[in-house]
């Protein structure tokens, strides 16, 4: 038997979105109360709503769209690394013995205090940390914050360091329940042609002993 841990944010009108991004909205198009035979909704949201994948096109002109990214980035063995720091440094990552090809999820809010209060987790990667992961050619970097970037500086350099090296970026995770280190990750993005990012349903699969 396998245990599945949902590490995705709930998508609803009340959710917190990145400043300036479109809010999630839903409108009934067909409904039982309207006398229709089925329920159909029109959904409006940003391409980086909730738990989502960033495509190279998000920060790199003429970069690949989300549909062109290799799916093996988003599915396979991963490591959840718990790091309690406002800024994740290169040394912190180097001490974790990360290997080329790893999928790395950074668990920086283990108590879930930001998730409970619906506030932004301000933890970020340092530039040297991002470059270190890019040089290692890890497959994916995920974080339980809305962005790997410094939200105050917000110059895109952290994203570009990772995305230009072919490292997939997975943001907006909920990792409170991910208390172990090794899981199988499934975080497949929507197949949106030519888009700069896409929401995904991210889960961790734990093989029970």
XYZ file of N, CA, C and O in Angstrom:
836
model
N 0.838 -1.201 0.000
C 0.000 0.000 0.000
C 0.874 1.252 0.000
O 1.947 1.282 0.597
N 0.377 2.296 -0.678
C 1.084 3.574 -0.727
C 0.235 4.654 -0.069
O -0.998 4.630 -0.167
N 0.894 5.576 0.583
C 0.220 6.724 1.181
C 0.447 7.933 0.285
O 1.573 8.197 -0.142
N -0.608 8.665 -0.002
C -0.507 9.853 -0.852
C -0.722 11.093 0.005
O -1.728 11.209 0.722
N 0.233 12.013 -0.040
C 0.160 13.266 0.712
C -0.061 14.404 -0.275
O 0.764 14.630 -1.171
N -1.163 15.093 -0.130
C -1.459 16.238 -1.003
C -0.635 17.437 -0.536
O -0.756 17.868 0.612
N 0.212 17.971 -1.404
C 1.053 19.121 -1.039
C 0.674 20.351 -1.870
O 1.478 21.250 -2.084
N -0.594 20.371 -2.329
C -1.081 21.478 -3.150
C -1.943 22.426 -2.327
O -2.647 22.006 -1.401
N -1.921 23.677 -2.698
C -2.807 24.657 -2.081
C -4.231 24.463 -2.591
O -4.450 24.076 -3.740
N -5.193 24.750 -1.738
C -6.597 24.750 -2.148
C -6.861 25.991 -2.993
O -6.448 27.098 -2.630
N -7.536 25.808 -4.109
C -7.851 26.932 -4.999
C -9.284 27.364 -4.727
O -10.240 26.596 -4.891
N -9.436 28.613 -4.284
C -10.750 29.149 -3.948
C -10.675 30.674 -4.035
O -9.580 31.253 -4.046
N -11.818 31.353 -4.123
C -11.792 32.818 -4.258
C -11.087 33.534 -3.115
O -10.548 34.628 -3.306
N -11.040 32.921 -1.917
C -10.443 33.588 -0.757
C -8.926 33.404 -0.672
O -8.283 33.997 0.198
N -8.347 32.616 -1.555
C -6.931 32.298 -1.437
C -6.067 33.530 -1.686
O -6.458 34.476 -2.372
N -4.860 33.498 -1.113
C -3.895 34.566 -1.330
C -3.195 34.341 -2.667
O -2.785 33.221 -2.982
N -3.065 35.393 -3.450
C -2.356 35.305 -4.724
C -1.185 36.287 -4.702
O -1.162 37.231 -3.913
N -0.218 36.024 -5.569
C 0.946 36.903 -5.661
C 0.471 38.316 -6.007
O -0.412 38.488 -6.849
N 1.003 39.357 -5.364
C 0.537 40.727 -5.619
C 0.542 41.078 -7.110
O 1.552 40.911 -7.799
N -0.600 41.512 -7.596
C -0.734 41.889 -9.000
C -1.264 40.785 -9.890
O -1.693 41.048 -11.026
N -1.238 39.523 -9.412
C -1.754 38.414 -10.219
C -3.282 38.393 -10.176
O -3.895 38.859 -9.208
N -3.915 37.817 -11.215
C -5.377 37.703 -11.202
C -5.844 36.798 -10.072
O -5.205 35.784 -9.770
N -6.933 37.153 -9.460
C -7.521 36.321 -8.423
C -8.334 35.200 -9.059
O -8.813 35.323 -10.175
N -8.484 34.113 -8.323
C -9.309 33.008 -8.795
C -10.781 33.404 -8.711
O -11.253 33.913 -7.691
N -11.509 33.163 -9.785
C -12.941 33.433 -9.828
C -13.649 32.295 -10.534
O -13.098 31.665 -11.441
N -14.869 32.020 -10.131
C -15.682 31.001 -10.775
C -17.080 31.545 -11.042
O -17.626 32.307 -10.235
N -17.633 31.189 -12.199
C -18.972 31.637 -12.585
C -19.736 30.459 -13.170
O -19.214 29.721 -14.006
N -20.955 30.261 -12.695
C -21.781 29.166 -13.194
C -22.285 29.477 -14.598
O -22.904 30.521 -14.834
N -21.997 28.581 -15.524
C -22.471 28.717 -16.900
C -23.748 27.904 -17.089
O -24.724 28.376 -17.673
N -23.737 26.672 -16.624
C -24.921 25.829 -16.594
C -25.065 25.283 -15.177
O -24.061 24.974 -14.530
N -26.291 25.166 -14.711
C -26.479 24.683 -13.351
C -27.848 24.094 -13.136
O -28.812 24.450 -13.834
N -27.936 23.189 -12.175
C -29.218 22.558 -11.870
C -30.256 23.588 -11.432
O -31.431 23.503 -11.802
N -29.814 24.588 -10.658
C -30.757 25.604 -10.181
C -31.257 26.493 -11.309
O -32.267 27.186 -11.155
N -30.527 26.487 -12.441
C -30.956 27.255 -13.612
C -31.829 26.428 -14.549
O -32.243 26.903 -15.603
N -32.072 25.169 -14.140
C -32.888 24.291 -14.962
C -32.109 23.507 -15.998
O -32.708 22.889 -16.885
N -30.781 23.532 -15.887
C -29.962 22.815 -16.863
C -29.757 21.366 -16.424
O -29.962 21.005 -15.270
N -29.309 20.521 -17.371
C -29.137 19.100 -17.098
C -27.805 18.777 -16.421
O -27.575 17.648 -16.000
N -26.902 19.784 -16.334
C -25.578 19.519 -15.754
C -25.012 20.806 -15.171
O -25.583 21.889 -15.335
N -23.884 20.656 -14.478
C -23.169 21.802 -13.911
C -21.911 22.062 -14.737
O -21.109 21.150 -14.969
N -21.727 23.305 -15.200
C -20.521 23.733 -15.915
C -20.140 25.110 -15.396
O -21.001 25.978 -15.244
N -18.861 25.302 -15.100
C -18.390 26.581 -14.584
C -17.354 27.197 -15.512
O -16.634 26.483 -16.218
N -17.289 28.502 -15.495
C -16.203 29.230 -16.146
C -15.222 29.647 -15.060
O -15.602 30.300 -14.087
N -13.950 29.253 -15.213
C -12.926 29.543 -14.221
C -11.963 30.590 -14.750
O -11.534 30.525 -15.901
N -11.609 31.543 -13.891
C -10.612 32.551 -14.232
C -9.531 32.542 -13.162
O -9.827 32.614 -11.972
N -8.266 32.434 -13.599
C -7.154 32.450 -12.652
C -5.879 32.798 -13.396
O -5.811 32.720 -14.625
N -4.849 33.172 -12.668
C -3.555 33.421 -13.267
C -2.824 32.121 -13.557
O -3.122 31.075 -12.969
N -1.859 32.174 -14.438
C -1.087 30.982 -14.796
C -0.178 30.523 -13.664
O 0.374 29.423 -13.723
N -0.019 31.350 -12.617
C 0.817 31.002 -11.471
C -0.014 30.980 -10.192
O 0.450 31.353 -9.119
N -1.240 30.508 -10.333
C -2.181 30.466 -9.214
C -1.884 29.262 -8.326
O -1.688 28.141 -8.803
N -1.837 29.483 -7.011
C -1.673 28.383 -6.077
C -0.374 27.624 -6.304
O 0.684 28.203 -6.571
N -0.436 26.312 -6.199
C 0.718 25.460 -6.455
C 0.897 25.350 -7.968
O -0.012 24.925 -8.672
N 2.080 25.724 -8.446
C 2.241 25.849 -9.904
C 3.680 25.613 -10.333
O 4.606 25.659 -9.523
N 3.833 25.376 -11.629
C 5.139 25.211 -12.260
C 5.449 26.463 -13.071
O 4.591 26.977 -13.798
N 6.697 26.951 -12.966
C 7.171 28.047 -13.811
C 7.863 27.465 -15.040
O 8.758 26.622 -14.913
N 7.476 27.910 -16.221
C 8.175 27.541 -17.452
C 9.299 28.542 -17.708
O 9.255 29.676 -17.218
N 10.313 28.177 -18.494
C 11.362 29.138 -18.848
C 10.809 30.445 -19.411
O 11.342 31.524 -19.136
N 9.710 30.363 -20.163
C 9.107 31.556 -20.758
C 8.653 32.568 -19.715
O 8.490 33.755 -20.013
N 8.480 32.126 -18.484
C 8.054 33.020 -17.405
C 9.051 34.157 -17.192
O 8.655 35.293 -16.896
N 10.337 33.856 -17.359
C 11.372 34.854 -17.077
C 12.395 35.022 -18.200
O 13.248 35.905 -18.104
N 12.321 34.187 -19.229
C 13.318 34.226 -20.301
C 12.618 34.486 -21.628
O 11.810 33.658 -22.067
N 12.888 35.600 -22.284
C 12.278 35.862 -23.594
C 12.574 34.711 -24.554
O 13.704 34.217 -24.617
N 11.549 34.264 -25.267
C 11.667 33.149 -26.211
C 12.001 31.829 -25.517
O 12.420 30.861 -26.172
N 11.831 31.765 -24.182
C 12.034 30.508 -23.473
C 10.929 29.518 -23.782
O 9.882 29.856 -24.352
N 11.140 28.278 -23.400
C 10.157 27.224 -23.659
C 8.878 27.455 -22.860
O 8.910 27.947 -21.728
N 7.756 27.094 -23.455
C 6.482 27.139 -22.757
C 6.294 25.908 -21.893
O 7.059 24.938 -21.953
N 5.268 25.925 -21.075
C 5.041 24.837 -20.128
C 4.823 23.518 -20.853
O 5.202 22.447 -20.354
N 4.234 23.544 -22.050
C 3.955 22.318 -22.791
C 5.213 21.661 -23.340
O 5.204 20.481 -23.693
N 6.315 22.409 -23.423
C 7.563 21.885 -23.990
C 8.505 21.324 -22.930
O 9.559 20.780 -23.268
N 8.130 21.432 -21.656
C 9.019 20.948 -20.590
C 8.916 19.435 -20.459
O 7.814 18.872 -20.549
N 10.038 18.741 -20.260
C 10.004 17.272 -20.138
C 9.253 16.829 -18.889
O 9.509 17.317 -17.794
N 8.334 15.890 -19.056
C 7.473 15.478 -17.950
C 8.223 14.742 -16.853
O 7.753 14.683 -15.709
N 9.395 14.184 -17.168
C 10.111 13.469 -16.122
C 10.665 14.403 -15.048
O 11.081 13.947 -13.984
N 10.647 15.713 -15.312
C 10.998 16.671 -14.253
C 10.015 16.586 -13.090
O 10.381 16.776 -11.930
N 8.767 16.287 -13.424
C 7.670 16.454 -12.477
C 7.211 15.155 -11.830
O 6.318 15.172 -10.999
N 7.818 14.050 -12.230
C 7.407 12.763 -11.662
C 8.640 11.903 -11.394
O 9.473 11.700 -12.283
N 8.746 11.411 -10.162
C 9.838 10.517 -9.823
C 10.308 10.737 -8.397
O 9.739 11.549 -7.652
N 11.347 10.033 -7.987
C 11.865 10.165 -6.620
C 12.268 11.606 -6.311
O 12.796 12.319 -7.177
N 12.011 12.031 -5.091
C 12.392 13.389 -4.676
C 12.871 13.353 -3.236
O 12.668 12.365 -2.520
N 13.510 14.444 -2.850
C 13.955 14.618 -1.468
C 13.317 15.879 -0.904
O 13.324 16.928 -1.560
N 12.755 15.771 0.291
C 12.206 16.924 1.001
C 13.241 17.353 2.033
O 13.573 16.596 2.951
N 13.768 18.562 1.874
C 14.815 19.072 2.754
C 14.239 20.160 3.657
O 13.770 21.188 3.168
N 14.247 19.934 4.951
C 13.726 20.903 5.911
C 14.835 21.880 6.283
O 15.877 21.484 6.810
N 14.601 23.162 5.973
C 15.589 24.208 6.240
C 14.885 25.389 6.897
O 14.006 26.003 6.291
N 15.246 25.687 8.133
C 14.652 26.823 8.840
C 15.560 28.037 8.700
O 16.491 28.226 9.482
N 15.310 28.829 7.692
C 16.118 30.026 7.454
C 15.334 30.972 6.559
O 14.557 30.536 5.707
N 15.534 32.258 6.751
C 14.864 33.245 5.902
C 15.456 33.255 4.501
O 14.755 33.498 3.514
N 16.770 32.999 4.429
C 17.469 32.930 3.147
C 18.217 31.606 3.090
O 19.018 31.292 3.981
N 17.971 30.819 2.063
C 18.627 29.519 1.909
C 19.958 29.736 1.204
O 20.008 30.231 0.072
N 21.039 29.365 1.867
C 22.377 29.630 1.343
C 22.939 28.426 0.595
O 22.443 27.299 0.722
N 23.994 28.676 -0.151
C 24.691 27.601 -0.856
C 25.223 26.570 0.134
O 25.126 25.357 -0.100
N 25.791 27.020 1.247
C 26.365 26.096 2.223
C 25.304 25.172 2.806
O 25.545 23.971 3.010
N 24.125 25.705 3.090
C 23.048 24.870 3.612
C 22.732 23.731 2.655
O 22.546 22.580 3.059
N 22.679 24.044 1.365
C 22.374 23.024 0.368
C 23.542 22.061 0.189
O 23.347 20.854 0.037
N 24.760 22.598 0.200
C 25.939 21.744 0.031
C 26.018 20.712 1.157
O 26.465 19.573 0.939
N 25.587 21.088 2.351
C 25.607 20.171 3.490
C 24.572 19.053 3.365
O 24.604 18.086 4.133
N 23.645 19.180 2.402
C 22.579 18.197 2.224
C 22.950 17.080 1.238
O 22.142 16.182 0.985
N 24.157 17.153 0.670
C 24.619 16.111 -0.262
C 23.652 15.905 -1.435
O 23.268 14.772 -1.758
N 23.270 16.987 -2.063
C 22.386 16.930 -3.226
C 23.167 16.394 -4.426
O 24.326 16.748 -4.639
N 22.515 15.539 -5.210
C 23.157 14.910 -6.359
C 22.570 15.442 -7.664
O 21.416 15.885 -7.706
N 23.355 15.402 -8.760
C 22.815 15.763 -10.076
C 21.581 14.917 -10.395
O 21.553 13.714 -10.107
N 20.564 15.559 -10.965
C 19.346 14.844 -11.322
C 18.329 14.717 -10.211
O 17.222 14.208 -10.435
N 18.652 15.184 -8.995
C 17.694 15.126 -7.889
C 16.508 16.054 -8.143
O 16.623 17.072 -8.837
N 15.393 15.681 -7.560
C 14.250 16.591 -7.433
C 14.225 17.029 -5.977
O 14.095 16.184 -5.085
N 14.333 18.327 -5.729
C 14.498 18.860 -4.383
C 13.300 19.716 -4.002
O 12.940 20.650 -4.727
N 12.686 19.403 -2.866
C 11.610 20.233 -2.319
C 12.103 20.843 -1.015
O 12.544 20.126 -0.107
N 12.024 22.165 -0.911
C 12.529 22.893 0.243
C 11.380 23.174 1.216
O 10.460 23.930 0.902
N 11.471 22.559 2.371
C 10.420 22.657 3.403
C 10.880 23.677 4.441
O 11.642 23.375 5.349
N 10.408 24.894 4.292
C 10.886 25.995 5.133
C 9.857 26.454 6.164
O 10.158 27.301 6.993
N 8.648 25.885 6.097
C 7.586 26.242 7.039
C 7.002 24.959 7.624
O 5.835 24.645 7.415
N 7.827 24.181 8.353
C 7.388 22.856 8.804
C 6.171 22.880 9.716
O 5.404 21.916 9.747
N 5.982 23.964 10.446
C 4.821 24.057 11.338
C 3.574 24.538 10.614
O 2.476 24.513 11.174
N 3.728 25.003 9.380
C 2.591 25.470 8.605
C 1.995 26.773 9.095
O 0.825 27.062 8.864
N 2.810 27.615 9.749
C 2.259 28.855 10.318
C 1.810 29.831 9.240
O 0.809 30.534 9.406
N 2.527 29.878 8.126
C 2.119 30.789 7.062
C 0.870 30.284 6.354
O -0.011 31.063 5.996
N 0.799 28.979 6.155
C -0.383 28.393 5.516
C -1.631 28.618 6.364
O -2.703 28.949 5.862
N -1.499 28.451 7.689
C -2.652 28.618 8.579
C -3.174 30.044 8.578
O -4.381 30.281 8.644
N -2.262 31.001 8.502
C -2.659 32.406 8.567
C -2.926 33.009 7.189
O -3.250 34.190 7.089
N -2.772 32.166 6.140
C -2.988 32.633 4.768
C -2.075 33.811 4.433
O -2.460 34.739 3.734
N -0.836 33.762 4.973
C 0.152 34.802 4.699
C 1.263 34.243 3.819
O 1.480 33.046 3.752
N 1.993 35.144 3.162
C 3.113 34.731 2.331
C 4.291 34.278 3.188
O 4.665 34.937 4.158
N 4.864 33.146 2.810
C 6.118 32.691 3.405
C 7.242 33.446 2.698
O 7.415 33.319 1.488
N 8.047 34.235 3.432
C 9.039 35.087 2.781
C 10.375 34.407 2.478
O 11.291 35.046 1.959
N 10.519 33.106 2.773
C 11.793 32.424 2.557
C 12.171 32.426 1.080
O 11.323 32.200 0.218
N 13.456 32.659 0.792
C 13.927 32.722 -0.594
C 15.248 31.967 -0.729
O 15.922 31.679 0.247
N 15.604 31.668 -1.966
C 16.926 31.139 -2.287
C 17.890 32.299 -2.483
O 17.529 33.310 -3.089
N 19.118 32.146 -1.997
C 20.140 33.128 -2.348
C 20.584 32.882 -3.784
O 20.349 31.800 -4.346
N 21.215 33.872 -4.398
C 21.690 33.704 -5.760
C 22.706 32.563 -5.844
O 22.669 31.750 -6.771
N 23.627 32.498 -4.891
C 24.632 31.432 -4.918
C 23.982 30.059 -4.746
O 24.423 29.078 -5.352
N 22.925 29.983 -3.948
C 22.217 28.715 -3.787
C 21.572 28.295 -5.102
O 21.631 27.129 -5.500
N 20.944 29.254 -5.789
C 20.321 28.962 -7.079
C 21.369 28.524 -8.098
O 21.166 27.564 -8.852
N 22.497 29.210 -8.124
C 23.571 28.851 -9.050
C 24.133 27.474 -8.728
O 24.466 26.697 -9.629
N 24.236 27.156 -7.444
C 24.729 25.846 -7.020
C 23.818 24.734 -7.550
O 24.294 23.727 -8.106
N 22.503 24.912 -7.405
C 21.560 23.910 -7.889
C 21.577 23.818 -9.412
O 21.456 22.727 -9.986
N 21.748 24.966 -10.072
C 21.826 24.975 -11.531
C 23.073 24.236 -12.009
O 23.027 23.460 -12.973
N 24.183 24.470 -11.326
C 25.442 23.808 -11.704
C 25.388 22.304 -11.461
O 26.053 21.533 -12.152
N 24.590 21.887 -10.484
C 24.402 20.459 -10.213
C 23.469 19.799 -11.220
O 23.404 18.573 -11.303
N 22.716 20.610 -11.958
C 21.727 20.104 -12.926
C 20.687 19.218 -12.243
O 20.387 18.116 -12.706
N 20.151 19.713 -11.119
C 19.002 19.018 -10.534
C 17.831 19.138 -11.503
O 17.775 20.049 -12.326
N 16.887 18.198 -11.406
C 15.746 18.222 -12.320
C 14.717 19.276 -11.931
O 14.104 19.914 -12.795
N 14.520 19.446 -10.625
C 13.433 20.312 -10.154
C 13.773 20.860 -8.783
O 14.381 20.173 -7.953
N 13.370 22.100 -8.539
C 13.440 22.732 -7.225
C 12.036 23.205 -6.867
O 11.412 23.960 -7.629
N 11.538 22.748 -5.737
C 10.245 23.194 -5.248
C 10.405 23.879 -3.905
O 11.381 23.633 -3.181
N 9.451 24.734 -3.565
C 9.524 25.461 -2.297
C 8.118 25.724 -1.766
O 7.165 25.900 -2.538
N 7.995 25.750 -0.437
C 6.706 26.027 0.197
C 6.550 27.523 0.453
O 6.098 27.956 1.517
N 6.888 28.301 -0.531
C 6.733 29.755 -0.536
C 6.127 30.124 -1.891
O 6.147 29.314 -2.829
N 5.575 31.321 -2.028
C 4.953 31.680 -3.303
C 5.938 31.822 -4.444
O 5.565 31.771 -5.613
N 7.232 32.011 -4.120
C 8.239 32.206 -5.148
C 9.618 31.883 -4.583
O 9.831 32.006 -3.367
N 10.528 31.473 -5.453
C 11.924 31.299 -5.031
C 12.640 32.639 -4.960
O 13.744 32.747 -4.452
N 11.994 33.664 -5.487
C 12.586 34.997 -5.629
C 12.411 35.817 -4.356
O 11.490 35.586 -3.570
N 13.280 36.791 -4.155
C 13.082 37.794 -3.115
C 11.927 38.704 -3.537
O 12.030 39.416 -4.534
N 10.824 38.682 -2.800
C 9.630 39.416 -3.220
C 9.839 40.922 -3.186
O 9.153 41.666 -3.891
N 10.773 41.398 -2.348
C 11.025 42.837 -2.294
C 11.907 43.279 -3.458
O 11.669 44.313 -4.082
N 12.922 42.480 -3.779
C 13.805 42.805 -4.898
C 13.146 42.455 -6.221
O 13.061 43.280 -7.141
N 12.688 41.212 -6.326
C 11.872 40.726 -7.444
C 12.464 41.119 -8.802
O 11.802 41.740 -9.627
N 13.740 40.748 -9.031
C 14.379 41.084 -10.301
C 14.455 39.902 -11.261
O 14.969 40.028 -12.374
N 13.980 38.745 -10.836
C 13.927 37.576 -11.711
C 15.222 36.809 -11.840
O 15.261 35.775 -12.529
N 16.279 37.249 -11.173
C 17.584 36.615 -11.370
C 17.636 35.187 -10.825
O 18.307 34.321 -11.403
N 16.956 34.924 -9.722
C 16.941 33.568 -9.169
C 16.250 32.626 -10.145
O 16.747 31.529 -10.448
N 15.097 33.040 -10.647
C 14.392 32.234 -11.640
C 15.265 31.967 -12.859
O 15.351 30.832 -13.349
N 15.883 33.010 -13.369
C 16.666 32.841 -14.595
C 17.851 31.916 -14.391
O 18.205 31.136 -15.294
N 18.481 31.980 -13.222
C 19.603 31.080 -12.945
C 19.165 29.625 -13.016
O 19.893 28.766 -13.547
N 17.985 29.330 -12.506
C 17.479 27.960 -12.510
C 16.910 27.561 -13.868
O 17.278 26.523 -14.441
N 16.013 28.389 -14.397
C 15.311 28.032 -15.628
C 16.236 27.951 -16.829
O 16.056 27.104 -17.711
N 17.241 28.808 -16.875
C 18.172 28.779 -18.004
C 19.040 27.523 -17.982
O 19.601 27.128 -19.014
N 19.150 26.861 -16.820
C 19.914 25.619 -16.706
C 19.028 24.388 -16.855
O 19.490 23.262 -16.652
N 17.755 24.601 -17.194
C 16.839 23.479 -17.382
C 16.262 22.925 -16.101
O 15.730 21.809 -16.083
N 16.339 23.695 -15.016
C 15.785 23.261 -13.728
C 14.335 23.721 -13.632
O 14.053 24.919 -13.717
N 13.418 22.782 -13.461
C 12.012 23.139 -13.292
C 11.814 23.776 -11.924
O 12.455 23.390 -10.942
N 10.909 24.752 -11.852
C 10.639 25.469 -10.605
C 9.181 25.228 -10.204
O 8.257 25.535 -10.956
N 9.006 24.682 -9.013
C 7.692 24.351 -8.471
C 7.478 25.201 -7.221
O 8.228 25.087 -6.252
N 6.455 26.043 -7.238
C 6.250 27.007 -6.150
C 4.876 26.840 -5.513
O 3.955 26.278 -6.098
N 4.759 27.371 -4.288
C 3.477 27.362 -3.593
C 3.095 26.011 -3.018
O 1.912 25.666 -2.993
N 4.061 25.256 -2.522
C 3.786 23.938 -1.955
C 3.292 24.033 -0.507
O 3.490 25.040 0.169
N 2.669 22.958 -0.054
C 2.252 22.812 1.338
C 2.938 21.552 1.870
O 2.487 20.440 1.599
N 4.011 21.728 2.614
C 4.858 20.600 3.000
C 4.819 20.269 4.482
O 5.667 19.528 4.974
N 3.840 20.784 5.196
C 3.767 20.527 6.636
C 3.728 19.033 6.943
O 4.380 18.561 7.887
N 2.981 18.259 6.160
C 2.806 16.838 6.444
C 3.936 15.975 5.892
O 3.977 14.769 6.148
N 4.856 16.581 5.149
C 5.960 15.820 4.539
C 7.108 15.720 5.528
O 8.118 16.416 5.422
N 6.967 14.841 6.514
C 7.926 14.773 7.618
C 9.118 13.879 7.296
O 10.126 13.911 8.006
N 9.024 13.071 6.258
C 10.151 12.233 5.857
C 10.957 12.950 4.778
O 10.589 14.023 4.306
N 12.059 12.340 4.381
C 12.907 12.977 3.372
C 12.646 12.456 1.970
O 12.660 13.238 1.007
N 12.378 11.176 1.824
C 12.302 10.581 0.483
C 10.878 10.141 0.150
O 10.243 9.411 0.916
N 10.429 10.610 -0.998
C 9.108 10.287 -1.522
C 9.214 10.134 -3.032
O 10.263 10.389 -3.634
N 8.078 9.792 -3.642
C 7.916 9.933 -5.082
C 7.016 11.149 -5.311
O 5.944 11.258 -4.702
N 7.475 12.063 -6.148
C 6.730 13.286 -6.448
C 5.934 13.121 -7.732
O 6.430 12.583 -8.724
N 4.696 13.605 -7.716
C 3.908 13.769 -8.935
C 3.350 15.182 -8.923
O 2.565 15.544 -8.040
N 3.802 16.001 -9.872
C 3.375 17.409 -9.927
C 3.243 17.825 -11.390
O 3.917 18.743 -11.855
N 2.379 17.152 -12.117
C 2.247 17.386 -13.549
C 1.446 18.664 -13.818
O 0.313 18.798 -13.345
N 2.012 19.594 -14.581
C 1.287 20.832 -14.885
C 0.247 20.620 -15.971
O 0.328 19.659 -16.755
N -0.735 21.507 -16.019
C -1.692 21.481 -17.116
C -0.959 21.697 -18.438
O -0.002 22.468 -18.517
N -1.419 21.021 -19.478
C -0.769 21.078 -20.789
C -1.266 22.300 -21.562
O -1.993 22.186 -22.551
N -0.853 23.473 -21.106
C -1.273 24.734 -21.703
C -0.263 25.142 -22.779
O 0.891 25.444 -22.461
N -0.683 25.164 -24.012
C 0.234 25.368 -25.126
C 0.810 26.786 -25.115
O 0.076 27.777 -25.118
N 2.149 26.860 -25.075
C 2.846 28.130 -25.183
C 2.734 29.036 -23.977
O 3.104 30.213 -24.057
N 2.275 28.502 -22.828
C 2.082 29.361 -21.661
C 3.333 29.403 -20.787
O 4.180 28.521 -20.817
N 3.411 30.463 -19.959
C 4.597 30.720 -19.126
C 4.595 29.961 -17.810
O 5.551 30.026 -17.049
N 3.522 29.256 -17.527
C 3.422 28.475 -16.302
C 2.054 27.832 -16.240
O 1.189 28.097 -17.083
N 1.857 26.982 -15.233
C 0.563 26.309 -15.108
C 0.377 25.777 -13.697
O 1.336 25.299 -13.076
N -0.856 25.833 -13.186
C -1.154 25.175 -11.917
C -0.967 23.668 -12.052
O -1.029 23.110 -13.152
N -0.732 23.005 -10.920
C -0.607 21.555 -10.914
C -1.182 21.008 -9.611
O -1.335 21.743 -8.638
N -1.512 19.745 -9.614
C -1.902 19.046 -8.373
C -0.694 18.245 -7.926
O -0.377 17.189 -8.472
N 0.025 18.754 -6.957
C 1.257 18.133 -6.503
C 0.973 17.203 -5.328
O 0.310 17.588 -4.362
N 1.483 15.984 -5.423
C 1.337 15.016 -4.331
C 2.664 14.303 -4.113
O 3.504 14.204 -5.019
N 2.842 13.803 -2.892
C 3.964 12.942 -2.560
C 3.424 11.545 -2.297
O 2.414 11.375 -1.610
N 4.099 10.557 -2.842
C 3.697 9.157 -2.662
C 4.737 8.503 -1.752
O 5.928 8.497 -2.050
N 4.235 7.968 -0.653
C 5.111 7.314 0.331
C 4.832 5.823 0.327
O 3.698 5.391 0.547
N 5.866 5.049 0.045
C 5.714 3.595 0.083
C 5.721 3.144 1.532
O 6.688 3.375 2.267
N 4.640 2.531 1.963
C 4.550 2.069 3.351
C 5.379 0.804 3.544
O 5.413 -0.073 2.682
N 6.025 0.746 4.670
C 6.894 -0.398 4.974
C 6.097 -1.581 5.467
O 5.041 -1.427 6.051
